[in-house]
């Protein structure tokens, strides 16, 4: 059971969060528990949705967003995010099981995506203290400066959701995938 109340309905959420949750429901068809938990702070929910929306306008391919999210969730031991992004990776980004497992291991079966996922995993493990060689490698794989920044921001946003879910112990409302660190 969650440590922080999860509003059962949109109407049960704080009034300022209700239009934001309505927008999530319109976009996704459902309101996952992560959004319900975060709705306890309308400022946090607005910030999360705004940053997510801005990153969707970036130049990294959507499947790479999911690959990064899987790597970050595994490293941080967040089973909620690992479950959510396994589901999204399979159903929206069309990643196969082998790719999802590679992503969970900080890699990819796609050579270019592998550089992004490897760099993202290094950012998480080193808490941003990456080397010149790390930056050079991701750039040599074909990522420009803007995309390097986007990779780092995806790491930060996914780390934030990992931390929210671990602090709150958010009830998993996707097919459950357990992070090795959490097992």
N, CA and C atoms as an extended XYZ file, in Angstrom:
549
Properties=species:S:1:pos:R:3:atomname:S:1:resname:S:1:resid:I:1 pbc="F F F"
N         0.846       -1.186        0.000 N   UNK     1
C         0.000        0.000        0.000 CA  UNK     1
C         0.889        1.248        0.000 C   UNK     1
N         0.466        2.206       -0.753 N   UNK     2
C         1.223        3.445       -0.909 CA  UNK     2
C         1.359        4.197        0.420 C   UNK     2
N         2.519        4.826        0.608 N   UNK     3
C         2.767        5.632        1.811 CA  UNK     3
C         2.131        7.001        1.718 C   UNK     3
N         1.837        7.436        0.507 N   UNK     4
C         1.213        8.741        0.262 CA  UNK     4
C        -0.132        8.456       -0.377 C   UNK     4
N        -1.188        9.130        0.083 N   UNK     5
C        -2.517        8.839       -0.471 CA  UNK     5
C        -2.559        8.977       -1.996 C   UNK     5
N        -3.195        7.999       -2.624 N   UNK     6
C        -3.411        7.996       -4.065 CA  UNK     6
C        -4.878        8.330       -4.296 C   UNK     6
N        -5.175        9.538       -4.797 N   UNK     7
C        -6.582        9.859       -5.047 CA  UNK     7
C        -7.213        8.793       -5.951 C   UNK     7
N        -8.339        8.248       -5.512 N   UNK     8
C        -8.989        7.145       -6.232 CA  UNK     8
C        -9.599        7.597       -7.552 C   UNK     8
N        -9.989        8.854       -7.616 N   UNK     9
C       -10.585        9.407       -8.829 CA  UNK     9
C        -9.990       10.786       -9.082 C   UNK     9
N       -10.248       11.304      -10.262 N   UNK    10
C        -9.798       12.662      -10.574 CA  UNK    10
C       -10.474       13.645       -9.626 C   UNK    10
N       -11.753       13.433       -9.345 N   UNK    11
C       -12.489       14.341       -8.452 CA  UNK    11
C       -11.971       14.310       -7.020 C   UNK    11
N       -11.303       13.227       -6.624 N   UNK    12
C       -10.754       13.118       -5.265 CA  UNK    12
C        -9.396       13.822       -5.140 C   UNK    12
N        -8.803       14.212       -6.264 N   UNK    13
C        -7.509       14.908       -6.250 CA  UNK    13
C        -7.724       16.373       -5.879 C   UNK    13
N        -6.672       17.040       -5.440 N   UNK    14
C        -6.799       18.474       -5.164 CA  UNK    14
C        -7.357       19.211       -6.394 C   UNK    14
N        -8.171       20.204       -6.162 N   UNK    15
C        -8.868       20.919       -7.232 CA  UNK    15
C        -7.917       21.427       -8.314 C   UNK    15
N        -6.766       21.956       -7.924 N   UNK    16
C        -5.819       22.501       -8.903 CA  UNK    16
C        -5.212       21.415       -9.784 C   UNK    16
N        -5.225       20.167       -9.316 N   UNK    17
C        -4.664       19.055      -10.098 CA  UNK    17
C        -5.679       18.422      -11.038 C   UNK    17
N        -6.948       18.631      -10.786 N   UNK    18
C        -7.977       17.943      -11.561 CA  UNK    18
C        -7.904       18.207      -13.071 C   UNK    18
N        -7.735       19.466      -13.539 N   UNK    19
C        -7.641       19.656      -14.989 CA  UNK    19
C        -6.399       18.989      -15.590 C   UNK    19
N        -5.326       18.915      -14.818 N   UNK    20
C        -4.109       18.256      -15.297 CA  UNK    20
C        -4.336       16.751      -15.428 C   UNK    20
N        -5.005       16.170      -14.450 N   UNK    21
C        -5.317       14.739      -14.513 CA  UNK    21
C        -6.306       14.439      -15.645 C   UNK    21
N        -7.253       15.364      -15.877 N   UNK    22
C        -8.170       15.213      -17.016 CA  UNK    22
C        -7.377       15.158      -18.320 C   UNK    22
N        -6.355       15.989      -18.441 N   UNK    23
C        -5.528       16.014      -19.653 CA  UNK    23
C        -4.762       14.702      -19.802 C   UNK    23
N        -4.261       14.148      -18.686 N   UNK    24
C        -3.568       12.856      -18.724 CA  UNK    24
C        -4.538       11.777      -19.194 C   UNK    24
N        -5.745       11.779      -18.635 N   UNK    25
C        -6.736       10.766      -19.021 CA  UNK    25
C        -7.089       10.895      -20.505 C   UNK    25
N        -7.198       12.114      -20.982 N   UNK    26
C        -7.528       12.330      -22.398 CA  UNK    26
C        -6.404       11.790      -23.288 C   UNK    26
N        -5.157       11.992      -22.859 N   UNK    27
C        -4.011       11.554      -23.663 CA  UNK    27
C        -3.783       10.049      -23.578 C   UNK    27
N        -3.854        9.487      -22.378 N   UNK    28
C        -3.512        8.071      -22.172 CA  UNK    28
C        -4.715        7.132      -22.103 C   UNK    28
N        -5.883        7.690      -21.865 N   UNK    29
C        -7.069        6.862      -21.693 CA  UNK    29
C        -7.286        6.421      -20.260 C   UNK    29
N        -6.259        6.532      -19.433 N   UNK    30
C        -6.302        6.195      -18.007 CA  UNK    30
C        -5.403        7.191      -17.267 C   UNK    30
N        -5.491        7.174      -15.956 N   UNK    31
C        -4.597        7.994      -15.142 CA  UNK    31
C        -3.783        7.053      -14.250 C   UNK    31
N        -2.554        6.719      -14.668 N   UNK    32
C        -1.731        5.824      -13.858 CA  UNK    32
C        -1.489        6.374      -12.441 C   UNK    32
N        -1.219        5.466      -11.518 N   UNK    33
C        -1.033        5.846      -10.118 CA  UNK    33
C         0.074        6.869       -9.908 C   UNK    33
N         1.135        6.844      -10.711 N   UNK    34
C         2.181        7.852      -10.564 CA  UNK    34
C         1.581        9.256      -10.641 C   UNK    34
N         0.752        9.508      -11.639 N   UNK    35
C         0.151       10.827      -11.809 CA  UNK    35
C        -0.781       11.150      -10.648 C   UNK    35
N        -1.503       10.137      -10.160 N   UNK    36
C        -2.412       10.346       -9.028 CA  UNK    36
C        -1.631       10.729       -7.765 C   UNK    36
N        -0.526       10.036       -7.529 N   UNK    37
C         0.324       10.349       -6.360 CA  UNK    37
C         0.858       11.775       -6.475 C   UNK    37
N         1.431       12.086       -7.638 N   UNK    38
C         2.035       13.406       -7.830 CA  UNK    38
C         0.982       14.504       -7.753 C   UNK    38
N        -0.277       14.175       -8.060 N   UNK    39
C        -1.338       15.189       -8.024 CA  UNK    39
C        -1.566       15.768       -6.640 C   UNK    39
N        -1.011       15.126       -5.617 N   UNK    40
C        -1.090       15.716       -4.277 CA  UNK    40
C        -0.457       17.102       -4.258 C   UNK    40
N         0.471       17.352       -5.168 N   UNK    41
C         1.053       18.687       -5.371 CA  UNK    41
C         0.770       19.101       -6.811 C   UNK    41
N        -0.141       20.041       -6.984 N   UNK    42
C        -0.450       20.469       -8.353 CA  UNK    42
C         0.767       21.108       -9.010 C   UNK    42
N         1.626       21.754       -8.221 N   UNK    43
C         2.848       22.352       -8.782 CA  UNK    43
C         3.774       21.263       -9.312 C   UNK    43
N         3.932       20.180       -8.555 N   UNK    44
C         4.790       19.079       -9.001 CA  UNK    44
C         4.202       18.414      -10.243 C   UNK    44
N         2.891       18.210      -10.264 N   UNK    45
C         2.246       17.584      -11.416 CA  UNK    45
C         2.391       18.465      -12.652 C   UNK    45
N         2.169       19.753      -12.490 N   UNK    46
C         2.326       20.672      -13.623 CA  UNK    46
C         3.766       20.665      -14.131 C   UNK    46
N         4.726       20.678      -13.221 N   UNK    47
C         6.131       20.639      -13.622 CA  UNK    47
C         6.481       19.355      -14.352 C   UNK    47
N         6.010       18.236      -13.840 N   UNK    48
C         6.282       16.939      -14.459 CA  UNK    48
C         5.695       16.878      -15.864 C   UNK    48
N         4.448       17.264      -15.998 N   UNK    49
C         3.793       17.228      -17.302 CA  UNK    49
C         4.433       18.203      -18.287 C   UNK    49
N         4.810       19.366      -17.796 N   UNK    50
C         5.439       20.360      -18.670 CA  UNK    50
C         6.789       19.880      -19.171 C   UNK    50
N         7.602       19.338      -18.273 N   UNK    51
C         8.915       18.840      -18.676 CA  UNK    51
C         8.784       17.642      -19.616 C   UNK    51
N         7.874       16.748      -19.308 N   UNK    52
C         7.645       15.597      -20.192 CA  UNK    52
C         7.212       16.061      -21.579 C   UNK    52
N         6.308       17.013      -21.621 N   UNK    53
C         5.827       17.535      -22.898 CA  UNK    53
C         6.931       18.211      -23.685 C   UNK    53
N         7.766       18.957      -22.991 N   UNK    54
C         8.880       19.631      -23.667 CA  UNK    54
C         9.858       18.606      -24.245 C   UNK    54
N        10.172       17.567      -23.475 N   UNK    55
C        11.093       16.535      -23.970 CA  UNK    55
C        10.520       15.770      -25.159 C   UNK    55
N         9.196       15.634      -25.202 N   UNK    56
C         8.569       14.976      -26.351 CA  UNK    56
C         8.792       15.769      -27.637 C   UNK    56
N         9.083       17.047      -27.517 N   UNK    57
C         9.341       17.904      -28.684 CA  UNK    57
C        10.816       17.877      -29.095 C   UNK    57
N        11.645       17.171      -28.341 N   UNK    58
C        13.072       17.070      -28.652 CA  UNK    58
C        13.311       16.197      -29.871 C   UNK    58
N        14.587       15.963      -30.142 N   UNK    59
C        14.934       15.212      -31.353 CA  UNK    59
C        15.321       13.753      -31.096 C   UNK    59
N        15.340       13.333      -29.849 N   UNK    60
C        15.593       11.906      -29.583 CA  UNK    60
C        14.360       11.106      -29.978 C   UNK    60
N        14.539        9.970      -30.634 N   UNK    61
C        13.392        9.136      -31.008 CA  UNK    61
C        12.654        8.625      -29.772 C   UNK    61
N        11.335        8.519      -29.878 N   UNK    62
C        10.520        8.045      -28.752 CA  UNK    62
C        10.991        6.699      -28.198 C   UNK    62
N        11.381        5.729      -29.049 N   UNK    63
C        11.870        4.473      -28.465 CA  UNK    63
C        13.109        4.675      -27.579 C   UNK    63
N        13.922        5.671      -27.896 N   UNK    64
C        15.105        5.940      -27.065 CA  UNK    64
C        14.699        6.492      -25.711 C   UNK    64
N        13.603        7.250      -25.654 N   UNK    65
C        13.084        7.706      -24.351 CA  UNK    65
C        12.804        6.491      -23.470 C   UNK    65
N        12.133        5.493      -24.062 N   UNK    66
C        11.778        4.290      -23.298 CA  UNK    66
C        13.012        3.489      -22.924 C   UNK    66
N        13.964        3.396      -23.835 N   UNK    67
C        15.208        2.678      -23.539 CA  UNK    67
C        15.916        3.303      -22.340 C   UNK    67
N        16.015        4.623      -22.342 N   UNK    68
C        16.663        5.335      -21.231 CA  UNK    68
C        15.886        5.106      -19.944 C   UNK    68
N        14.560        5.213      -20.016 N   UNK    69
C        13.729        5.026      -18.822 CA  UNK    69
C        13.928        3.633      -18.229 C   UNK    69
N        14.043        2.627      -19.073 N   UNK    70
C        14.262        1.256      -18.592 CA  UNK    70
C        15.617        1.124      -17.900 C   UNK    70
N        16.651        1.690      -18.493 N   UNK    71
C        17.985        1.621      -17.883 CA  UNK    71
C        18.009        2.326      -16.541 C   UNK    71
N        17.424        3.516      -16.491 N   UNK    72
C        17.430        4.312      -15.254 CA  UNK    72
C        16.629        3.605      -14.164 C   UNK    72
N        15.461        3.080      -14.521 N   UNK    73
C        14.627        2.393      -13.523 CA  UNK    73
C        15.335        1.175      -12.950 C   UNK    73
N        16.024        0.429      -13.805 N   UNK    74
C        16.745       -0.752      -13.316 CA  UNK    74
C        17.875       -0.336      -12.368 C   UNK    74
N        18.650        0.647      -12.774 N   UNK    75
C        19.766        1.089      -11.928 CA  UNK    75
C        19.267        1.599      -10.586 C   UNK    75
N        18.167        2.360      -10.614 N   UNK    76
C        17.631        2.941       -9.383 CA  UNK    76
C        16.739        1.977       -8.607 C   UNK    76
N        16.495        0.787       -9.147 N   UNK    77
C        15.704       -0.203       -8.431 CA  UNK    77
C        14.233        0.149       -8.296 C   UNK    77
N        13.664        0.817       -9.308 N   UNK    78
C        12.266        1.246       -9.237 CA  UNK    78
C        11.383        0.294      -10.044 C   UNK    78
N        10.709       -0.589       -9.352 N   UNK    79
C         9.858       -1.562      -10.023 CA  UNK    79
C         8.628       -0.907      -10.657 C   UNK    79
N         8.113        0.167      -10.061 N   UNK    80
C         6.965        0.854      -10.682 CA  UNK    80
C         7.355        1.346      -12.069 C   UNK    80
N         8.443        2.092      -12.162 N   UNK    81
C         8.856        2.647      -13.454 CA  UNK    81
C         9.298        1.552      -14.412 C   UNK    81
N         9.935        0.533      -13.907 N   UNK    82
C        10.340       -0.584      -14.761 CA  UNK    82
C         9.093       -1.263      -15.344 C   UNK    82
N         8.069       -1.428      -14.537 N   UNK    83
C         6.814       -2.015      -15.013 CA  UNK    83
C         6.154       -1.111      -16.050 C   UNK    83
N         6.062        0.174      -15.748 N   UNK    84
C         5.416        1.122      -16.664 CA  UNK    84
C         6.156        1.196      -17.992 C   UNK    84
N         7.477        1.323      -17.951 N   UNK    85
C         8.236        1.499      -19.187 CA  UNK    85
C         8.433        0.191      -19.958 C   UNK    85
N         8.338       -0.949      -19.287 N   UNK    86
C         8.309       -2.216      -20.013 CA  UNK    86
C         7.012       -2.277      -20.820 C   UNK    86
N         5.912       -1.907      -20.186 N   UNK    87
C         4.622       -1.891      -20.874 CA  UNK    87
C         4.643       -0.899      -22.041 C   UNK    87
N         5.089        0.334      -21.777 N   UNK    88
C         5.138        1.360      -22.823 CA  UNK    88
C         6.137        0.993      -23.919 C   UNK    88
N         7.263        0.419      -23.511 N   UNK    89
C         8.271        0.011      -24.480 CA  UNK    89
C         7.732       -1.034      -25.445 C   UNK    89
N         7.008       -2.020      -24.905 N   UNK    90
C         6.443       -3.079      -25.755 CA  UNK    90
C         5.301       -2.560      -26.618 C   UNK    90
N         4.391       -1.813      -26.004 N   UNK    91
C         3.134       -1.482      -26.660 CA  UNK    91
C         3.159       -0.198      -27.476 C   UNK    91
N         3.963        0.756      -27.097 N   UNK    92
C         4.020        2.013      -27.846 CA  UNK    92
C         5.289        2.122      -28.682 C   UNK    92
N         6.433        1.832      -28.071 N   UNK    93
C         7.708        1.969      -28.782 CA  UNK    93
C         8.045        0.720      -29.594 C   UNK    93
N         7.267       -0.349      -29.392 N   UNK    94
C         7.443       -1.611      -30.142 CA  UNK    94
C         8.827       -2.231      -29.942 C   UNK    94
N         9.333       -2.154      -28.714 N   UNK    95
C        10.595       -2.809      -28.371 CA  UNK    95
C        10.309       -4.275      -28.069 C   UNK    95
N        11.176       -5.159      -28.533 N   UNK    96
C        10.977       -6.576      -28.242 CA  UNK    96
C        11.622       -6.932      -26.901 C   UNK    96
N        11.370       -8.150      -26.444 N   UNK    97
C        11.865       -8.580      -25.124 CA  UNK    97
C        13.388       -8.514      -25.030 C   UNK    97
N        14.081       -8.881      -26.108 N   UNK    98
C        15.551       -8.843      -26.086 CA  UNK    98
C        16.049       -7.409      -25.943 C   UNK    98
N        15.385       -6.483      -26.614 N   UNK    99
C        15.782       -5.074      -26.510 CA  UNK    99
C        15.510       -4.534      -25.110 C   UNK    99
N        14.367       -4.872      -24.563 N   UNK   100
C        14.028       -4.412      -23.210 CA  UNK   100
C        15.046       -4.944      -22.203 C   UNK   100
N        15.446       -6.203      -22.339 N   UNK   101
C        16.448       -6.755      -21.422 CA  UNK   101
C        17.790       -6.056      -21.612 C   UNK   101
N        18.165       -5.792      -22.853 N   UNK   102
C        19.409       -5.053      -23.106 CA  UNK   102
C        19.338       -3.672      -22.466 C   UNK   102
N        18.210       -3.006      -22.607 N   UNK   103
C        18.051       -1.677      -22.012 CA  UNK   103
C        18.162       -1.731      -20.501 C   UNK   103
N        17.549       -2.714      -19.894 N   UNK   104
C        17.641       -2.880      -18.439 CA  UNK   104
C        19.090       -3.073      -18.004 C   UNK   104
N        19.909       -3.605      -18.908 N   UNK   105
C        21.331       -3.817      -18.617 CA  UNK   105
C        22.200       -2.648      -19.070 C   UNK   105
N        21.566       -1.520      -19.442 N   UNK   106
C        22.321       -0.338      -19.840 CA  UNK   106
C        22.885       -0.415      -21.239 C   UNK   106
N        22.231       -1.173      -22.113 N   UNK   107
C        22.713       -1.367      -23.478 CA  UNK   107
C        21.528       -1.335      -24.436 C   UNK   107
N        21.792       -1.621      -25.695 N   UNK   108
C        20.748       -1.729      -26.713 CA  UNK   108
C        21.278       -2.609      -27.831 C   UNK   108
N        20.373       -3.263      -28.535 N   UNK   109
C        20.745       -4.060      -29.699 CA  UNK   109
C        20.864       -3.199      -30.953 C   UNK   109
N        20.464       -1.941      -30.853 N   UNK   110
C        20.613       -0.970      -31.932 CA  UNK   110
C        21.890       -0.176      -31.633 C   UNK   110
N        22.878       -0.180      -32.541 N   UNK   111
C        24.176        0.437      -32.250 CA  UNK   111
C        24.102        1.914      -31.827 C   UNK   111
N        23.305        2.708      -32.519 N   UNK   112
C        23.223        4.133      -32.153 CA  UNK   112
C        22.528        4.295      -30.803 C   UNK   112
N        21.400        3.613      -30.622 N   UNK   113
C        20.683        3.699      -29.350 CA  UNK   113
C        21.549        3.201      -28.199 C   UNK   113
N        22.404        2.223      -28.466 N   UNK   114
C        23.281        1.689      -27.421 CA  UNK   114
C        24.147        2.783      -26.815 C   UNK   114
N        24.631        3.685      -27.658 N   UNK   115
C        25.471        4.781      -27.152 CA  UNK   115
C        24.679        5.690      -26.219 C   UNK   115
N        23.428        5.986      -26.573 N   UNK   116
C        22.595        6.843      -25.731 CA  UNK   116
C        22.279        6.171      -24.399 C   UNK   116
N        21.912        4.886      -24.452 N   UNK   117
C        21.560        4.154      -23.232 CA  UNK   117
C        22.789        3.984      -22.338 C   UNK   117
N        23.909        3.659      -22.936 N   UNK   118
C        25.155        3.504      -22.169 CA  UNK   118
C        25.521        4.830      -21.488 C   UNK   118
N        25.405        5.938      -22.250 N   UNK   119
C        25.706        7.255      -21.679 CA  UNK   119
C        24.731        7.575      -20.538 C   UNK   119
N        23.442        7.322      -20.755 N   UNK   120
C        22.451        7.581      -19.711 CA  UNK   120
C        22.758        6.772      -18.450 C   UNK   120
N        23.101        5.505      -18.624 N   UNK   121
C        23.432        4.656      -17.473 CA  UNK   121
C        24.659        5.189      -16.738 C   UNK   121
N        25.627        5.680      -17.491 N   UNK   122
C        26.827        6.255      -16.866 CA  UNK   122
C        26.473        7.518      -16.088 C   UNK   122
N        25.602        8.343      -16.654 N   UNK   123
C        25.162        9.564      -15.955 CA  UNK   123
C        24.536        9.193      -14.617 C   UNK   123
N        23.685        8.151      -14.612 N   UNK   124
C        23.040        7.727      -13.356 CA  UNK   124
C        24.080        7.206      -12.374 C   UNK   124
N        24.888        6.262      -12.813 N   UNK   125
C        25.854        5.626      -11.904 CA  UNK   125
C        26.875        6.618      -11.353 C   UNK   125
N        27.277        7.567      -12.201 N   UNK   126
C        28.312        8.530      -11.787 CA  UNK   126
C        27.719        9.837      -11.276 C   UNK   126
N        26.381        9.856      -11.154 N   UNK   127
C        25.667       11.041      -10.663 CA  UNK   127
C        26.080       12.306      -11.430 C   UNK   127
N        26.207       12.146      -12.740 N   UNK   128
C        26.522       13.269      -13.619 CA  UNK   128
C        27.996       13.507      -13.847 C   UNK   128
N        28.852       12.883      -13.068 N   UNK   129
C        30.300       13.100      -13.176 CA  UNK   129
C        30.891       12.194      -14.255 C   UNK   129
N        30.491       12.454      -15.506 N   UNK   130
C        30.968       11.644      -16.623 CA  UNK   130
C        32.310       12.174      -17.119 C   UNK   130
N        33.011       11.354      -17.856 N   UNK   131
C        34.331       11.731      -18.363 CA  UNK   131
C        34.224       12.349      -19.761 C   UNK   131
N        35.313       12.916      -20.198 N   UNK   132
C        35.414       13.412      -21.579 CA  UNK   132
C        35.173       12.272      -22.552 C   UNK   132
N        35.728       11.108      -22.244 N   UNK   133
C        35.549        9.943      -23.114 CA  UNK   133
C        34.079        9.537      -23.213 C   UNK   133
N        33.333        9.650      -22.105 N   UNK   134
C        31.911        9.310      -22.119 CA  UNK   134
C        31.145       10.242      -23.070 C   UNK   134
N        31.418       11.531      -22.972 N   UNK   135
C        30.754       12.511      -23.836 CA  UNK   135
C        31.189       12.311      -25.291 C   UNK   135
N        32.450       12.103      -25.484 N   UNK   136
C        32.976       11.888      -26.841 CA  UNK   136
C        32.320       10.666      -27.485 C   UNK   136
N        32.174        9.589      -26.735 N   UNK   137
C        31.594        8.357      -27.281 CA  UNK   137
C        30.154        8.557      -27.738 C   UNK   137
N        29.353        9.262      -26.954 N   UNK   138
C        27.962        9.469      -27.352 CA  UNK   138
C        27.886       10.396      -28.566 C   UNK   138
N        28.783       11.354      -28.644 N   UNK   139
C        28.805       12.243      -29.812 CA  UNK   139
C        29.297       11.507      -31.057 C   UNK   139
N        30.294       10.650      -30.906 N   UNK   140
C        30.794        9.875      -32.045 CA  UNK   140
C        29.730        8.924      -32.599 C   UNK   140
N        28.782        8.555      -31.755 N   UNK   141
C        27.694        7.676      -32.201 CA  UNK   141
C        26.645        8.439      -33.006 C   UNK   141
N        26.790        9.759      -33.067 N   UNK   142
C        25.875       10.544      -33.889 CA  UNK   142
C        24.938       11.464      -33.134 C   UNK   142
N        25.132       11.608      -31.839 N   UNK   143
C        24.284       12.503      -31.062 CA  UNK   143
C        24.922       13.890      -30.993 C   UNK   143
N        24.098       14.924      -31.240 N   UNK   144
C        24.618       16.291      -31.185 CA  UNK   144
C        24.498       16.835      -29.763 C   UNK   144
N        24.981       18.056      -29.565 N   UNK   145
C        24.985       18.653      -28.223 CA  UNK   145
C        23.580       18.725      -27.628 C   UNK   145
N        22.594       19.115      -28.447 N   UNK   146
C        21.220       19.206      -27.946 CA  UNK   146
C        20.725       17.843      -27.481 C   UNK   146
N        21.050       16.797      -28.219 N   UNK   147
C        20.610       15.459      -27.848 CA  UNK   147
C        21.319       14.948      -26.601 C   UNK   147
N        22.573       15.332      -26.416 N   UNK   148
C        23.279       14.966      -25.180 CA  UNK   148
C        22.550       15.594      -23.995 C   UNK   148
N        22.167       16.861      -24.137 N   UNK   149
C        21.415       17.541      -23.073 CA  UNK   149
C        20.076       16.833      -22.841 C   UNK   149
N        19.404       16.447      -23.918 N   UNK   150
C        18.130       15.747      -23.775 CA  UNK   150
C        18.303       14.406      -23.065 C   UNK   150
N        19.359       13.693      -23.367 N   UNK   151
C        19.626       12.424      -22.677 CA  UNK   151
C        19.757       12.670      -21.181 C   UNK   151
N        20.524       13.689      -20.818 N   UNK   152
C        20.715       14.006      -19.393 CA  UNK   152
C        19.381       14.396      -18.751 C   UNK   152
N        18.560       15.149      -19.469 N   UNK   153
C        17.273       15.545      -18.910 CA  UNK   153
C        16.332       14.350      -18.770 C   UNK   153
N        16.380       13.422      -19.704 N   UNK   154
C        15.600       12.183      -19.553 CA  UNK   154
C        16.058       11.412      -18.321 C   UNK   154
N        17.354       11.371      -18.099 N   UNK   155
C        17.877       10.714      -16.894 CA  UNK   155
C        17.319       11.403      -15.652 C   UNK   155
N        17.374       12.729      -15.634 N   UNK   156
C        16.907       13.476      -14.461 CA  UNK   156
C        15.411       13.262      -14.219 C   UNK   156
N        14.620       13.350      -15.268 N   UNK   157
C        13.173       13.184      -15.115 CA  UNK   157
C        12.824       11.765      -14.670 C   UNK   157
N        13.492       10.779      -15.261 N   UNK   158
C        13.227        9.400      -14.855 CA  UNK   158
C        13.717        9.119      -13.440 C   UNK   158
N        14.822        9.705      -13.058 N   UNK   159
C        15.296        9.551      -11.676 CA  UNK   159
C        14.276       10.154      -10.720 C   UNK   159
N        13.724       11.304      -11.075 N   UNK   160
C        12.705       11.956      -10.243 CA  UNK   160
C        11.509       11.026      -10.061 C   UNK   160
N        10.999       10.448      -11.168 N   UNK   161
C         9.842        9.554      -11.023 CA  UNK   161
C        10.221        8.296      -10.249 C   UNK   161
N        11.431        7.798      -10.437 N   UNK   162
C        11.891        6.649       -9.646 CA  UNK   162
C        11.845        6.982       -8.161 C   UNK   162
N        12.374        8.139       -7.819 N   UNK   163
C        12.427        8.539       -6.414 CA  UNK   163
C        11.024        8.761       -5.842 C   UNK   163
N        10.145        9.414       -6.599 N   UNK   164
C         8.760        9.610       -6.133 CA  UNK   164
C         8.129        8.252       -5.840 C   UNK   164
N         8.263        7.331       -6.785 N   UNK   165
C         7.625        6.025       -6.612 CA  UNK   165
C         8.232        5.223       -5.482 C   UNK   165
N         9.521        5.341       -5.274 N   UNK   166
C        10.149        4.614       -4.166 CA  UNK   166
C         9.799        5.241       -2.815 C   UNK   166
N         9.783        6.557       -2.738 N   UNK   167
C         9.394        7.228       -1.487 CA  UNK   167
C         7.938        6.911       -1.152 C   UNK   167
N         7.069        7.023       -2.164 N   UNK   168
C         5.642        6.821       -1.945 CA  UNK   168
C         5.256        5.342       -1.859 C   UNK   168
N         6.116        4.461       -2.400 N   UNK   169
C         5.770        3.042       -2.541 CA  UNK   169
C         4.463        2.939       -3.344 C   UNK   169
N         4.472        3.599       -4.493 N   UNK   170
C         3.304        3.649       -5.367 CA  UNK   170
C         2.866        2.240       -5.760 C   UNK   170
N         1.577        1.984       -5.647 N   UNK   171
C         1.029        0.694       -6.075 CA  UNK   171
C         1.187        0.576       -7.589 C   UNK   171
N         1.734       -0.536       -8.038 N   UNK   172
C         1.996       -0.750       -9.462 CA  UNK   172
C         0.690       -1.116      -10.168 C   UNK   172
N         0.346       -0.315      -11.171 N   UNK   173
C        -0.879       -0.533      -11.929 CA  UNK   173
C        -0.602       -0.885      -13.393 C   UNK   173
N         0.511       -1.560      -13.617 N   UNK   174
C         0.914       -2.117      -14.906 CA  UNK   174
C         1.282       -3.569      -14.640 C   UNK   174
N         1.427       -4.394      -15.681 N   UNK   175
C         1.954       -5.741      -15.426 CA  UNK   175
C         3.303       -5.620      -14.700 C   UNK   175
N         3.426       -6.282      -13.575 N   UNK   176
C         4.569       -6.082      -12.681 CA  UNK   176
C         5.856       -6.678      -13.236 C   UNK   176
N         6.891       -5.835      -13.225 N   UNK   177
C         8.264       -6.236      -13.541 CA  UNK   177
C         9.088       -5.768      -12.353 C   UNK   177
N         9.807       -6.670      -11.737 N   UNK   178
C        10.566       -6.320      -10.537 CA  UNK   178
C        12.016       -5.990      -10.910 C   UNK   178
N        12.456       -4.831      -10.441 N   UNK   179
C        13.854       -4.436      -10.652 CA  UNK   179
C        14.746       -5.370       -9.837 C   UNK   179
N        15.878       -5.731      -10.408 N   UNK   180
C        16.793       -6.644       -9.699 CA  UNK   180
C        17.225       -6.065       -8.353 C   UNK   180
N        17.459       -4.767       -8.318 N   UNK   181
C        17.888       -4.111       -7.081 CA  UNK   181
C        16.782       -4.166       -6.016 C   UNK   181
N        15.527       -4.180       -6.463 N   UNK   182
C        14.393       -4.177       -5.533 CA  UNK   182
C        14.051       -5.587       -5.072 C   UNK   182
N        14.503       -6.592       -5.810 N   UNK   183
C        14.123       -7.977       -5.519 CA  UNK   183
C        14.708       -8.463       -4.211 C   UNK   183
